[in-house]
Amino acid sequence: MSKPEIACWFDFASNYSYLSIMRLAQQDEVAVRWKPFLLGPIFKEQGWDNSPFVLQKNKGDYVWQDMPRQCAKYGLPWRQPTAFPRRSMLAARVALLGEAQPWMAGFCTRTMLANFAHDQDIGSEACIATILGELGLDAAAVLEAALSPDNKARLHARTDEAKALRIFGAPTFFVGPDMYWGNDRLDDALAQARIAGG
Amino acid sequence: MSKPEIACWFDFASNYSYLSIMRLAQQDEVAVRWKPFLLGPIFKEQGWDNSPFVLQKNKGDYVWQDMPRQCAKYGLPWRQPTAFPRRSMLAARVALLGEAQPWMAGFCTRTMLANFAHDQDIGSEACIATILGELGLDAAAVLEAALSPDNKARLHARTDEAKALRIFGAPTFFVGPDMYWGNDRLDDALAQARIAGG
């Protein structure tokens, strides 16, 4: 038996990605291939210059009613961010470096908590440096690597890969070729991963 | 103890409404206040001249992968409609007449099955008349009442009510003032109804 595997495509600015990242980090039955990417270019292709939760006011207002209920259901902390969506490019670039590192899950959960439980600006180098320091990493060195042209190109390629996979939102999960969109499909995707891996 | 109650706002053209209508009809622990309405005018207010599942091609194609999986999960039949979204105004007008009638749940489930399991044109009078006949009703009389100016005005008022409630999609549930959007929130809404009614 191989270990079940799921790919998780997410954006640190996405509140529903927050739910899934926390839930995936709390389990170890299914291996997670982390796929940080940027939703902005995906939305731009649909003609949107911002999150649909901003552009569609009724839906957006609903989301902020939905989130505390969802967080209560999953036992997760919640504070509505005073800025939304927050700039997630820096966090995504750091996460690209961490994908295969033991600190990846810790970085993702701490960054999500900073945004959605502690109302911190994850777009700032200071915030990300603090998180990296808490993980026992050399924050200056990681940030330098994250901001390198090579790594910038990698994030661009990752987001192109998301477009090629026809991803239209986040979080999005893949189990083999099968796409599952949204935190509401995480249980279905995990169940499918167990079948596929078992 | 009063019986728990939920309001279910739905459009017969909406595939995710299909799932919720069938699930609500299969339970009798929670009383359902049926609220047929038309999504089209809601979408128009957002600047859309069609379903987002048509306008957003990647999302739309995903939906047709998602639906058979969701139907399998809920034990519901499924055949992808050859036309989407189907004209639902006639069915909505009939349902307005049936809201407080014993045949309402039967009409709703049969019409949803016609659209999403039997690929029938629920926009046609013949299709709706057949369903009404199967329910033992005088189809001609019901259709005449459904098509009356008074009833047309009632559907218009219903859809205005949806706008006033800031509904942006279907299905949408209310438990008291609390809104729950989407079939994925039906369990949460039913749980809340039991708490509120208990």
mmCIF file of C-alpha atoms in Angstrom:
data_model
loop_
_atom_site.group_PDB
_atom_site.id
_atom_site.type_symbol
_atom_site.label_atom_id
_atom_site.label_comp_id
_atom_site.label_asym_id
_atom_site.label_seq_id
_atom_site.Cartn_x
_atom_site.Cartn_y
_atom_site.Cartn_z
ATOM 1 C CA MET A 1 0.000 0.000 0.000
ATOM 2 C CA SER A 2 1.279 3.429 -0.968
ATOM 3 C CA LYS A 3 0.405 6.368 1.246
ATOM 4 C CA PRO A 4 -2.649 8.253 -0.036
ATOM 5 C CA GLU A 5 -1.743 11.591 -1.595
ATOM 6 C CA ILE A 6 -3.568 14.819 -2.287
ATOM 7 C CA ALA A 7 -2.443 18.005 -4.029
ATOM 8 C CA CYS A 8 -3.631 21.199 -2.343
ATOM 9 C CA TRP A 9 -3.604 24.376 -4.425
ATOM 10 C CA PHE A 10 -4.057 27.407 -2.217
ATOM 11 C CA ASP A 11 -3.517 31.155 -1.852
ATOM 12 C CA PHE A 12 -2.597 32.664 1.518
ATOM 13 C CA ALA A 13 -5.088 35.477 0.853
ATOM 14 C CA SER A 14 -7.994 33.034 0.531
ATOM 15 C CA ASN A 15 -10.134 32.585 3.627
ATOM 16 C CA TYR A 16 -11.504 29.200 2.543
ATOM 17 C CA SER A 17 -7.925 28.075 1.881
ATOM 18 C CA TYR A 18 -7.261 28.909 5.538
ATOM 19 C CA LEU A 19 -9.806 26.290 6.631
ATOM 20 C CA SER A 20 -8.325 23.581 4.414
ATOM 21 C CA ILE A 21 -4.692 24.298 5.261
ATOM 22 C CA MET A 22 -5.459 24.005 8.970
ATOM 23 C CA ARG A 23 -7.448 20.802 8.506
ATOM 24 C CA LEU A 24 -4.805 19.179 6.299
ATOM 25 C CA ALA A 25 -2.036 20.095 8.732
ATOM 26 C CA GLN A 26 -3.958 18.381 11.564
ATOM 27 C CA GLN A 27 -3.989 14.977 9.834
ATOM 28 C CA ASP A 28 -1.189 12.719 8.634
ATOM 29 C CA GLU A 29 -3.084 9.858 7.047
ATOM 30 C CA VAL A 30 -2.897 11.480 3.619
ATOM 31 C CA ALA A 31 0.311 13.028 2.283
ATOM 32 C CA VAL A 32 -0.113 16.603 1.074
ATOM 33 C CA ARG A 33 1.605 18.010 -1.980
ATOM 34 C CA TRP A 34 1.452 21.739 -1.228
ATOM 35 C CA LYS A 35 0.839 23.939 -4.246
ATOM 36 C CA PRO A 36 0.948 27.619 -3.272
ATOM 37 C CA PHE A 37 -0.101 29.856 -6.154
ATOM 38 C CA LEU A 38 -1.639 33.264 -6.791
ATOM 39 C CA LEU A 39 -5.342 33.633 -7.434
ATOM 40 C CA GLY A 40 -4.992 37.198 -8.764
ATOM 41 C CA PRO A 41 -3.868 36.222 -12.287
ATOM 42 C CA ILE A 42 -6.613 33.571 -12.418
ATOM 43 C CA PHE A 43 -9.240 36.152 -11.509
ATOM 44 C CA LYS A 44 -7.740 38.603 -14.036
ATOM 45 C CA GLU A 45 -8.317 36.045 -16.806
ATOM 46 C CA GLN A 46 -11.999 36.102 -15.830
ATOM 47 C CA GLY A 47 -11.991 39.884 -16.116
ATOM 48 C CA TRP A 48 -11.948 40.510 -12.369
ATOM 49 C CA ASP A 49 -9.513 42.979 -10.816
ATOM 50 C CA ASN A 50 -10.204 41.821 -7.253
ATOM 51 C CA SER A 51 -11.633 38.944 -5.218
ATOM 52 C CA PRO A 52 -15.224 38.033 -6.104
ATOM 53 C CA PHE A 53 -15.925 38.511 -2.385
ATOM 54 C CA VAL A 54 -15.124 42.185 -2.910
ATOM 55 C CA LEU A 55 -16.646 42.600 -6.377
ATOM 56 C CA GLN A 56 -19.917 40.855 -5.439
ATOM 57 C CA LYS A 57 -20.991 42.752 -2.344
ATOM 58 C CA ASN A 58 -23.849 40.484 -1.238
ATOM 59 C CA LYS A 59 -21.702 37.367 -1.561
ATOM 60 C CA GLY A 60 -18.818 39.082 0.188
ATOM 61 C CA ASP A 61 -20.937 40.163 3.150
ATOM 62 C CA TYR A 62 -22.303 36.633 3.402
ATOM 63 C CA VAL A 63 -18.792 35.180 3.492
ATOM 64 C CA TRP A 64 -18.039 37.086 6.684
ATOM 65 C CA GLN A 65 -21.169 35.537 8.257
ATOM 66 C CA ASP A 66 -20.165 32.110 7.011
ATOM 67 C CA MET A 67 -16.554 32.128 8.178
ATOM 68 C CA PRO A 68 -17.101 32.321 11.966
ATOM 69 C CA ARG A 69 -19.643 29.485 11.697
ATOM 70 C CA GLN A 70 -17.232 27.373 9.651
ATOM 71 C CA CYS A 71 -14.354 28.079 12.023
ATOM 72 C CA ALA A 72 -16.524 27.108 15.001
ATOM 73 C CA LYS A 73 -17.441 23.864 13.206
ATOM 74 C CA TYR A 74 -13.790 22.982 12.653
ATOM 75 C CA GLY A 75 -12.557 24.275 16.016
ATOM 76 C CA LEU A 76 -10.417 26.988 14.418
ATOM 77 C CA PRO A 77 -9.796 30.523 15.662
ATOM 78 C CA TRP A 78 -11.185 33.399 13.611
ATOM 79 C CA ARG A 79 -10.903 37.149 13.445
ATOM 80 C CA GLN A 80 -12.205 38.924 10.361
ATOM 81 C CA PRO A 81 -9.238 40.557 8.636
ATOM 82 C CA THR A 82 -9.396 44.351 8.532
ATOM 83 C CA ALA A 83 -7.871 44.145 5.045
ATOM 84 C CA PHE A 84 -9.041 41.682 2.403
ATOM 85 C CA PRO A 85 -7.644 40.212 0.293
ATOM 86 C CA ARG A 86 -4.181 40.668 1.749
ATOM 87 C CA ARG A 87 -1.065 40.655 -0.444
ATOM 88 C CA SER A 88 0.046 37.018 -0.518
ATOM 89 C CA MET A 89 2.907 37.107 -3.021
ATOM 90 C CA LEU A 90 5.696 37.162 -0.443
ATOM 91 C CA ALA A 91 4.198 34.300 1.553
ATOM 92 C CA ALA A 92 3.687 32.313 -1.656
ATOM 93 C CA ARG A 93 7.317 32.836 -2.656
ATOM 94 C CA VAL A 94 8.525 31.617 0.724
ATOM 95 C CA ALA A 95 6.168 28.650 0.576
ATOM 96 C CA LEU A 96 7.550 27.689 -2.837
ATOM 97 C CA LEU A 97 10.945 27.289 -1.158
ATOM 98 C CA GLY A 98 9.409 25.241 1.627
ATOM 99 C CA GLU A 99 7.310 22.801 -0.356
ATOM 100 C CA ALA A 100 9.541 19.809 0.303
ATOM 101 C CA GLN A 101 10.902 21.054 3.633
ATOM 102 C CA PRO A 102 9.870 19.859 7.097
ATOM 103 C CA TRP A 103 8.868 23.439 8.020
ATOM 104 C CA MET A 104 6.275 23.762 5.217
ATOM 105 C CA ALA A 105 3.141 22.863 7.211
ATOM 106 C CA GLY A 106 4.276 25.055 10.118
ATOM 107 C CA PHE A 107 4.909 27.994 7.818
ATOM 108 C CA CYS A 108 1.534 27.611 6.086
ATOM 109 C CA THR A 109 -0.503 27.296 9.264
ATOM 110 C CA ARG A 110 1.278 30.164 11.034
ATOM 111 C CA THR A 111 0.876 32.440 8.024
ATOM 112 C CA MET A 112 -2.805 31.571 7.681
ATOM 113 C CA LEU A 113 -3.338 32.173 11.402
ATOM 114 C CA ALA A 114 -1.514 35.513 11.124
ATOM 115 C CA ASN A 115 -3.970 36.576 8.407
ATOM 116 C CA PHE A 116 -7.241 35.074 9.642
ATOM 117 C CA ALA A 117 -6.870 34.750 13.427
ATOM 118 C CA HIS A 118 -4.464 37.563 14.345
ATOM 119 C CA ASP A 119 -5.303 40.152 11.647
ATOM 120 C CA GLN A 120 -1.674 40.675 10.719
ATOM 121 C CA ASP A 121 -0.365 41.958 7.398
ATOM 122 C CA ILE A 122 1.148 38.847 5.836
ATOM 123 C CA GLY A 123 2.248 41.011 2.914
ATOM 124 C CA SER A 124 4.952 42.610 5.073
ATOM 125 C CA GLU A 125 8.483 41.237 5.304
ATOM 126 C CA ALA A 126 8.424 41.853 9.064
ATOM 127 C CA CYS A 127 5.440 39.552 9.560
ATOM 128 C CA ILE A 128 6.897 36.759 7.423
ATOM 129 C CA ALA A 129 10.337 37.163 9.029
ATOM 130 C CA THR A 130 8.778 36.741 12.476
ATOM 131 C CA ILE A 131 7.077 33.523 11.390
ATOM 132 C CA LEU A 132 10.298 32.175 9.865
ATOM 133 C CA GLY A 133 12.149 33.015 13.073
ATOM 134 C CA GLU A 134 9.536 31.190 15.154
ATOM 135 C CA LEU A 135 10.211 28.138 12.980
ATOM 136 C CA GLY A 136 13.938 28.347 13.866
ATOM 137 C CA LEU A 137 14.938 29.422 10.350
ATOM 138 C CA ASP A 138 17.355 32.127 9.209
ATOM 139 C CA ALA A 139 14.685 34.600 8.166
ATOM 140 C CA ALA A 140 17.041 36.926 6.272
ATOM 141 C CA ALA A 141 18.456 34.073 4.202
ATOM 142 C CA VAL A 142 15.042 32.610 3.402
ATOM 143 C CA LEU A 143 13.641 36.009 2.430
ATOM 144 C CA GLU A 144 16.634 36.673 0.173
ATOM 145 C CA ALA A 145 16.084 33.347 -1.601
ATOM 146 C CA ALA A 146 12.344 33.980 -1.770
ATOM 147 C CA LEU A 147 12.878 37.339 -3.455
ATOM 148 C CA SER A 148 15.406 36.061 -5.997
ATOM 149 C CA PRO A 149 14.563 36.310 -9.710
ATOM 150 C CA ASP A 150 14.711 32.524 -10.010
ATOM 151 C CA ASN A 151 12.081 32.081 -7.338
ATOM 152 C CA LYS A 152 9.937 34.826 -8.825
ATOM 153 C CA ALA A 153 10.007 32.886 -12.100
ATOM 154 C CA ARG A 154 9.024 29.711 -10.256
ATOM 155 C CA LEU A 155 5.913 31.363 -8.794
ATOM 156 C CA HIS A 156 5.033 32.619 -12.257
ATOM 157 C CA ALA A 157 5.392 29.088 -13.639
ATOM 158 C CA ARG A 158 3.309 27.686 -10.793
ATOM 159 C CA THR A 159 0.492 30.084 -11.514
ATOM 160 C CA ASP A 160 0.699 29.212 -15.227
ATOM 161 C CA GLU A 161 0.420 25.575 -14.178
ATOM 162 C CA ALA A 162 -2.755 26.446 -12.243
ATOM 163 C CA LYS A 163 -4.170 28.031 -15.401
ATOM 164 C CA ALA A 164 -3.275 24.947 -17.443
ATOM 165 C CA LEU A 165 -5.084 22.780 -14.888
ATOM 166 C CA ARG A 166 -8.110 25.067 -15.330
ATOM 167 C CA ILE A 167 -8.132 26.021 -11.657
ATOM 168 C CA PHE A 168 -10.645 28.837 -11.089
ATOM 169 C CA GLY A 169 -10.584 29.266 -7.309
ATOM 170 C CA ALA A 170 -8.938 28.194 -4.081
ATOM 171 C CA PRO A 171 -8.536 25.906 -2.365
ATOM 172 C CA THR A 172 -8.544 23.322 -5.147
ATOM 173 C CA PHE A 173 -7.553 19.718 -4.583
ATOM 174 C CA PHE A 174 -6.434 17.061 -7.017
ATOM 175 C CA VAL A 175 -6.484 13.336 -6.444
ATOM 176 C CA GLY A 176 -4.841 12.032 -9.580
ATOM 177 C CA PRO A 177 -6.650 13.853 -12.392
ATOM 178 C CA ASP A 178 -9.812 14.523 -10.376
ATOM 179 C CA MET A 179 -10.401 18.121 -9.322
ATOM 180 C CA TYR A 180 -12.230 19.080 -6.126
ATOM 181 C CA TRP A 181 -12.962 22.763 -5.562
ATOM 182 C CA GLY A 182 -13.390 24.371 -2.181
ATOM 183 C CA ASN A 183 -12.984 23.499 1.464
ATOM 184 C CA ASP A 184 -16.445 21.945 1.235
ATOM 185 C CA ARG A 185 -14.982 19.213 -0.986
ATOM 186 C CA LEU A 186 -11.957 18.390 1.207
ATOM 187 C CA ASP A 187 -13.653 15.406 2.852
ATOM 188 C CA ASP A 188 -14.662 14.013 -0.548
ATOM 189 C CA ALA A 189 -11.138 14.517 -1.884
ATOM 190 C CA LEU A 190 -9.549 12.835 1.157
ATOM 191 C CA ALA A 191 -11.934 9.897 0.835
ATOM 192 C CA GLN A 192 -11.020 9.541 -2.835
ATOM 193 C CA ALA A 193 -7.300 9.741 -1.973
ATOM 194 C CA ARG A 194 -7.709 6.871 0.513
ATOM 195 C CA ILE A 195 -9.425 4.753 -2.148
ATOM 196 C CA ALA A 196 -6.817 5.616 -4.784
ATOM 197 C CA GLY A 197 -3.890 5.022 -2.416
ATOM 198 C CA GLY A 198 -5.256 1.934 -0.652
ATOM 199 C CA MET B 1 -41.352 22.479 21.479
ATOM 200 C CA SER B 2 -42.268 23.961 18.110
ATOM 201 C CA LYS B 3 -41.308 22.039 14.993
ATOM 202 C CA PRO B 4 -37.991 23.252 13.559
ATOM 203 C CA GLU B 5 -38.401 25.294 10.387
ATOM 204 C CA ILE B 6 -36.221 26.218 7.460
ATOM 205 C CA ALA B 7 -36.872 28.454 4.458
ATOM 206 C CA CYS B 8 -35.530 27.077 1.188
ATOM 207 C CA TRP B 9 -35.049 29.541 -1.680
ATOM 208 C CA PHE B 10 -34.490 27.709 -4.942
ATOM 209 C CA ASP B 11 -34.683 27.882 -8.730
ATOM 210 C CA PHE B 12 -35.743 24.840 -10.771
ATOM 211 C CA ALA B 13 -32.933 25.615 -13.237
ATOM 212 C CA SER B 14 -30.281 25.334 -10.518
ATOM 213 C CA ASN B 15 -28.465 22.007 -10.319
ATOM 214 C CA TYR B 16 -27.354 22.511 -6.727
ATOM 215 C CA SER B 17 -30.958 23.373 -5.832
ATOM 216 C CA TYR B 18 -31.842 19.930 -7.210
ATOM 217 C CA LEU B 19 -29.680 18.268 -4.547
ATOM 218 C CA SER B 20 -31.222 20.248 -1.696
ATOM 219 C CA ILE B 21 -34.831 19.862 -2.830
ATOM 220 C CA MET B 22 -34.427 16.098 -2.989
ATOM 221 C CA ARG B 23 -32.734 15.954 0.403
ATOM 222 C CA LEU B 24 -35.319 18.176 2.087
ATOM 223 C CA ALA B 25 -38.184 16.163 0.609
ATOM 224 C CA GLN B 26 -36.692 12.988 2.076
ATOM 225 C CA GLN B 27 -36.850 14.236 5.660
ATOM 226 C CA ASP B 28 -39.743 15.414 7.823
ATOM 227 C CA GLU B 29 -38.008 16.420 11.033
ATOM 228 C CA VAL B 30 -37.731 20.020 9.887
ATOM 229 C CA ALA B 31 -40.638 21.865 8.257
ATOM 230 C CA VAL B 32 -39.766 23.468 4.939
ATOM 231 C CA ARG B 33 -41.056 26.834 3.819
ATOM 232 C CA TRP B 34 -40.602 26.542 0.045
ATOM 233 C CA LYS B 35 -39.508 29.756 -1.662
ATOM 234 C CA PRO B 36 -39.341 29.286 -5.430
ATOM 235 C CA PHE B 37 -37.829 32.308 -7.166
ATOM 236 C CA LEU B 38 -35.912 33.216 -10.300
ATOM 237 C CA LEU B 39 -32.143 33.535 -10.256
ATOM 238 C CA GLY B 40 -32.021 35.328 -13.615
ATOM 239 C CA PRO B 41 -32.928 38.794 -12.271
ATOM 240 C CA ILE B 42 -30.456 38.311 -9.395
ATOM 241 C CA PHE B 43 -27.684 37.486 -11.844
ATOM 242 C CA LYS B 44 -28.693 40.431 -14.041
ATOM 243 C CA GLU B 45 -28.151 42.793 -11.096
ATOM 244 C CA GLN B 46 -24.575 41.477 -10.941
ATOM 245 C CA GLY B 47 -24.166 42.246 -14.641
ATOM 246 C CA TRP B 48 -24.483 38.624 -15.780
ATOM 247 C CA ASP B 49 -26.784 37.652 -18.645
ATOM 248 C CA ASN B 50 -26.525 33.924 -17.939
ATOM 249 C CA SER B 51 -25.578 31.402 -15.242
ATOM 250 C CA PRO B 52 -22.024 31.800 -13.923
ATOM 251 C CA PHE B 53 -21.605 28.123 -14.840
ATOM 252 C CA VAL B 54 -22.003 29.192 -18.471
ATOM 253 C CA LEU B 55 -20.144 32.510 -18.259
ATOM 254 C CA GLN B 56 -17.168 31.048 -16.372
ATOM 255 C CA LYS B 57 -16.187 28.134 -18.575
ATOM 256 C CA ASN B 58 -13.655 26.466 -16.255
ATOM 257 C CA LYS B 59 -16.062 26.580 -13.333
ATOM 258 C CA GLY B 60 -18.922 25.358 -15.489
ATOM 259 C CA ASP B 61 -16.967 22.373 -16.788
ATOM 260 C CA TYR B 62 -15.985 21.535 -13.222
ATOM 261 C CA VAL B 63 -19.620 21.604 -12.104
ATOM 262 C CA TRP B 64 -20.447 18.774 -14.489
ATOM 263 C CA GLN B 65 -17.636 16.711 -12.910
ATOM 264 C CA ASP B 66 -18.869 17.606 -9.449
ATOM 265 C CA MET B 67 -22.551 16.820 -9.935
ATOM 266 C CA PRO B 68 -22.316 13.048 -10.598
ATOM 267 C CA ARG B 69 -20.054 12.694 -7.552
ATOM 268 C CA GLN B 70 -22.468 14.680 -5.386
ATOM 269 C CA CYS B 71 -25.462 12.711 -6.654
ATOM 270 C CA ALA B 72 -23.654 9.439 -5.916
ATOM 271 C CA LYS B 73 -22.914 10.711 -2.399
ATOM 272 C CA TYR B 74 -26.580 11.497 -1.762
ATOM 273 C CA GLY B 75 -27.962 8.461 -3.601
ATOM 274 C CA LEU B 76 -29.676 10.598 -6.249
ATOM 275 C CA PRO B 77 -30.051 9.896 -9.967
ATOM 276 C CA TRP B 78 -28.218 12.144 -12.394
ATOM 277 C CA ARG B 79 -28.106 12.826 -16.107
ATOM 278 C CA GLN B 80 -26.370 15.970 -17.315
ATOM 279 C CA PRO B 81 -28.999 18.177 -18.941
ATOM 280 C CA THR B 82 -28.454 18.745 -22.663
ATOM 281 C CA ALA B 83 -29.680 22.321 -22.124
ATOM 282 C CA PHE B 84 -28.527 24.503 -19.225
ATOM 283 C CA PRO B 85 -29.879 26.519 -17.603
ATOM 284 C CA ARG B 86 -33.390 25.484 -18.564
ATOM 285 C CA ARG B 87 -36.293 27.959 -18.528
ATOM 286 C CA SER B 88 -37.745 27.678 -15.034
ATOM 287 C CA MET B 89 -40.348 30.447 -15.009
ATOM 288 C CA LEU B 90 -43.349 28.194 -15.661
ATOM 289 C CA ALA B 91 -42.317 25.706 -12.977
ATOM 290 C CA ALA B 92 -41.727 28.567 -10.535
ATOM 291 C CA ARG B 93 -45.182 29.982 -11.233
ATOM 292 C CA VAL B 94 -46.791 26.598 -10.592
ATOM 293 C CA ALA B 95 -44.736 26.132 -7.432
ATOM 294 C CA LEU B 96 -45.923 29.527 -6.149
ATOM 295 C CA LEU B 97 -49.447 28.152 -6.281
ATOM 296 C CA GLY B 98 -48.390 24.980 -4.504
ATOM 297 C CA GLU B 99 -46.372 26.420 -1.646
ATOM 298 C CA ALA B 100 -48.938 25.612 1.031
ATOM 299 C CA GLN B 101 -50.451 22.612 -0.780
ATOM 300 C CA PRO B 102 -49.850 18.947 0.012
ATOM 301 C CA TRP B 103 -48.577 18.395 -3.553
ATOM 302 C CA MET B 104 -45.727 20.938 -3.275
ATOM 303 C CA ALA B 105 -42.897 18.550 -2.367
ATOM 304 C CA GLY B 106 -44.057 16.072 -5.011
ATOM 305 C CA PHE B 107 -44.180 18.780 -7.661
ATOM 306 C CA CYS B 108 -40.740 20.091 -6.752
ATOM 307 C CA THR B 109 -39.021 16.717 -6.714
ATOM 308 C CA ARG B 110 -40.672 15.528 -9.950
ATOM 309 C CA THR B 111 -39.771 18.744 -11.736
ATOM 310 C CA MET B 112 -36.178 18.596 -10.506
ATOM 311 C CA LEU B 113 -35.913 14.956 -11.578
ATOM 312 C CA ALA B 114 -37.362 15.835 -14.987
ATOM 313 C CA ASN B 115 -34.583 18.403 -15.442
ATOM 314 C CA PHE B 116 -31.606 16.671 -13.852
ATOM 315 C CA ALA B 117 -32.335 12.941 -14.080
ATOM 316 C CA HIS B 118 -34.521 12.622 -17.198
ATOM 317 C CA ASP B 119 -33.185 15.539 -19.291
ATOM 318 C CA GLN B 120 -36.653 16.875 -20.013
ATOM 319 C CA ASP B 121 -37.532 20.457 -20.945
ATOM 320 C CA ILE B 122 -39.203 21.752 -17.794
ATOM 321 C CA GLY B 123 -39.838 25.022 -19.628
ATOM 322 C CA SER B 124 -42.538 23.376 -21.722
ATOM 323 C CA GLU B 125 -46.197 23.315 -20.717
ATOM 324 C CA ALA B 126 -46.404 19.676 -21.826
ATOM 325 C CA CYS B 127 -43.721 18.601 -19.363
ATOM 326 C CA ILE B 128 -45.250 20.497 -16.449
ATOM 327 C CA ALA B 129 -48.758 19.307 -17.358
ATOM 328 C CA THR B 130 -47.557 15.687 -17.288
ATOM 329 C CA ILE B 131 -46.089 16.192 -13.809
ATOM 330 C CA LEU B 132 -49.286 17.839 -12.547
ATOM 331 C CA GLY B 133 -51.310 14.961 -13.972
ATOM 332 C CA GLU B 134 -49.082 12.413 -12.229
ATOM 333 C CA LEU B 135 -49.874 14.234 -8.981
ATOM 334 C CA GLY B 136 -53.593 13.778 -9.629
ATOM 335 C CA LEU B 137 -54.205 17.455 -10.317
ATOM 336 C CA ASP B 138 -56.228 19.191 -13.034
ATOM 337 C CA ALA B 139 -53.239 20.274 -15.103
ATOM 338 C CA ALA B 140 -55.177 22.676 -17.339
ATOM 339 C CA ALA B 141 -56.690 24.491 -14.362
ATOM 340 C CA VAL B 142 -53.378 24.751 -12.519
ATOM 341 C CA LEU B 143 -51.573 26.006 -15.609
ATOM 342 C CA GLU B 144 -54.266 28.620 -16.223
ATOM 343 C CA ALA B 145 -53.899 29.895 -12.659
ATOM 344 C CA ALA B 146 -50.107 29.761 -12.924
ATOM 345 C CA LEU B 147 -50.162 31.912 -16.057
ATOM 346 C CA SER B 148 -52.574 34.504 -14.669
ATOM 347 C CA PRO B 149 -51.383 38.127 -14.327
ATOM 348 C CA ASP B 150 -51.881 37.951 -10.557
ATOM 349 C CA ASN B 151 -49.564 34.995 -10.261
ATOM 350 C CA LYS B 152 -47.035 36.592 -12.584
ATOM 351 C CA ALA B 153 -47.011 39.590 -10.217
ATOM 352 C CA ARG B 154 -46.527 37.268 -7.259
ATOM 353 C CA LEU B 155 -43.407 35.729 -8.820
ATOM 354 C CA HIS B 156 -42.092 39.202 -9.510
ATOM 355 C CA ALA B 157 -42.681 40.154 -5.872
ATOM 356 C CA ARG B 158 -41.014 36.953 -4.699
ATOM 357 C CA THR B 159 -37.914 37.696 -6.703
ATOM 358 C CA ASP B 160 -37.881 41.267 -5.355
ATOM 359 C CA GLU B 161 -38.052 39.731 -1.872
ATOM 360 C CA ALA B 162 -35.007 37.627 -2.731
ATOM 361 C CA LYS B 163 -33.160 40.786 -3.741
ATOM 362 C CA ALA B 164 -34.179 42.494 -0.495
ATOM 363 C CA LEU B 165 -32.832 39.515 1.459
ATOM 364 C CA ARG B 166 -29.558 39.951 -0.464
ATOM 365 C CA ILE B 167 -29.764 36.451 -1.912
ATOM 366 C CA PHE B 168 -27.049 35.997 -4.551
ATOM 367 C CA GLY B 169 -27.405 32.321 -5.505
ATOM 368 C CA ALA B 170 -29.421 29.159 -5.022
ATOM 369 C CA PRO B 171 -30.192 27.213 -3.046
ATOM 370 C CA THR B 172 -30.195 29.630 -0.121
ATOM 371 C CA PHE B 173 -31.588 28.706 3.289
ATOM 372 C CA PHE B 174 -32.737 30.886 6.140
ATOM 373 C CA VAL B 175 -33.110 29.843 9.743
ATOM 374 C CA GLY B 176 -34.582 32.934 11.322
ATOM 375 C CA PRO B 177 -32.373 35.753 10.058
ATOM 376 C CA ASP B 178 -29.346 33.536 9.407
ATOM 377 C CA MET B 179 -28.500 32.898 5.750
ATOM 378 C CA TYR B 180 -26.875 29.689 4.536
ATOM 379 C CA TRP B 181 -25.835 29.529 0.886
ATOM 380 C CA GLY B 182 -25.552 26.358 -1.132
ATOM 381 C CA ASN B 183 -26.372 22.693 -0.809
ATOM 382 C CA ASP B 184 -23.056 22.367 1.045
ATOM 383 C CA ARG B 185 -24.581 24.352 3.924
ATOM 384 C CA LEU B 186 -27.855 22.398 4.183
ATOM 385 C CA ASP B 187 -26.610 20.218 7.043
ATOM 386 C CA ASP B 188 -25.458 23.289 8.967
ATOM 387 C CA ALA B 189 -28.790 25.024 8.347
ATOM 388 C CA LEU B 190 -30.793 21.975 9.456
ATOM 389 C CA ALA B 191 -28.673 21.673 12.606
ATOM 390 C CA GLN B 192 -29.308 25.333 13.385
ATOM 391 C CA ALA B 193 -33.038 24.879 12.749
ATOM 392 C CA ARG B 194 -33.131 22.030 15.278
ATOM 393 C CA ILE B 195 -31.403 24.215 17.868
ATOM 394 C CA ALA B 196 -33.683 27.175 17.168
ATOM 395 C CA GLY B 197 -36.839 25.046 17.180
ATOM 396 C CA GLY B 198 -35.904 22.766 20.074
#
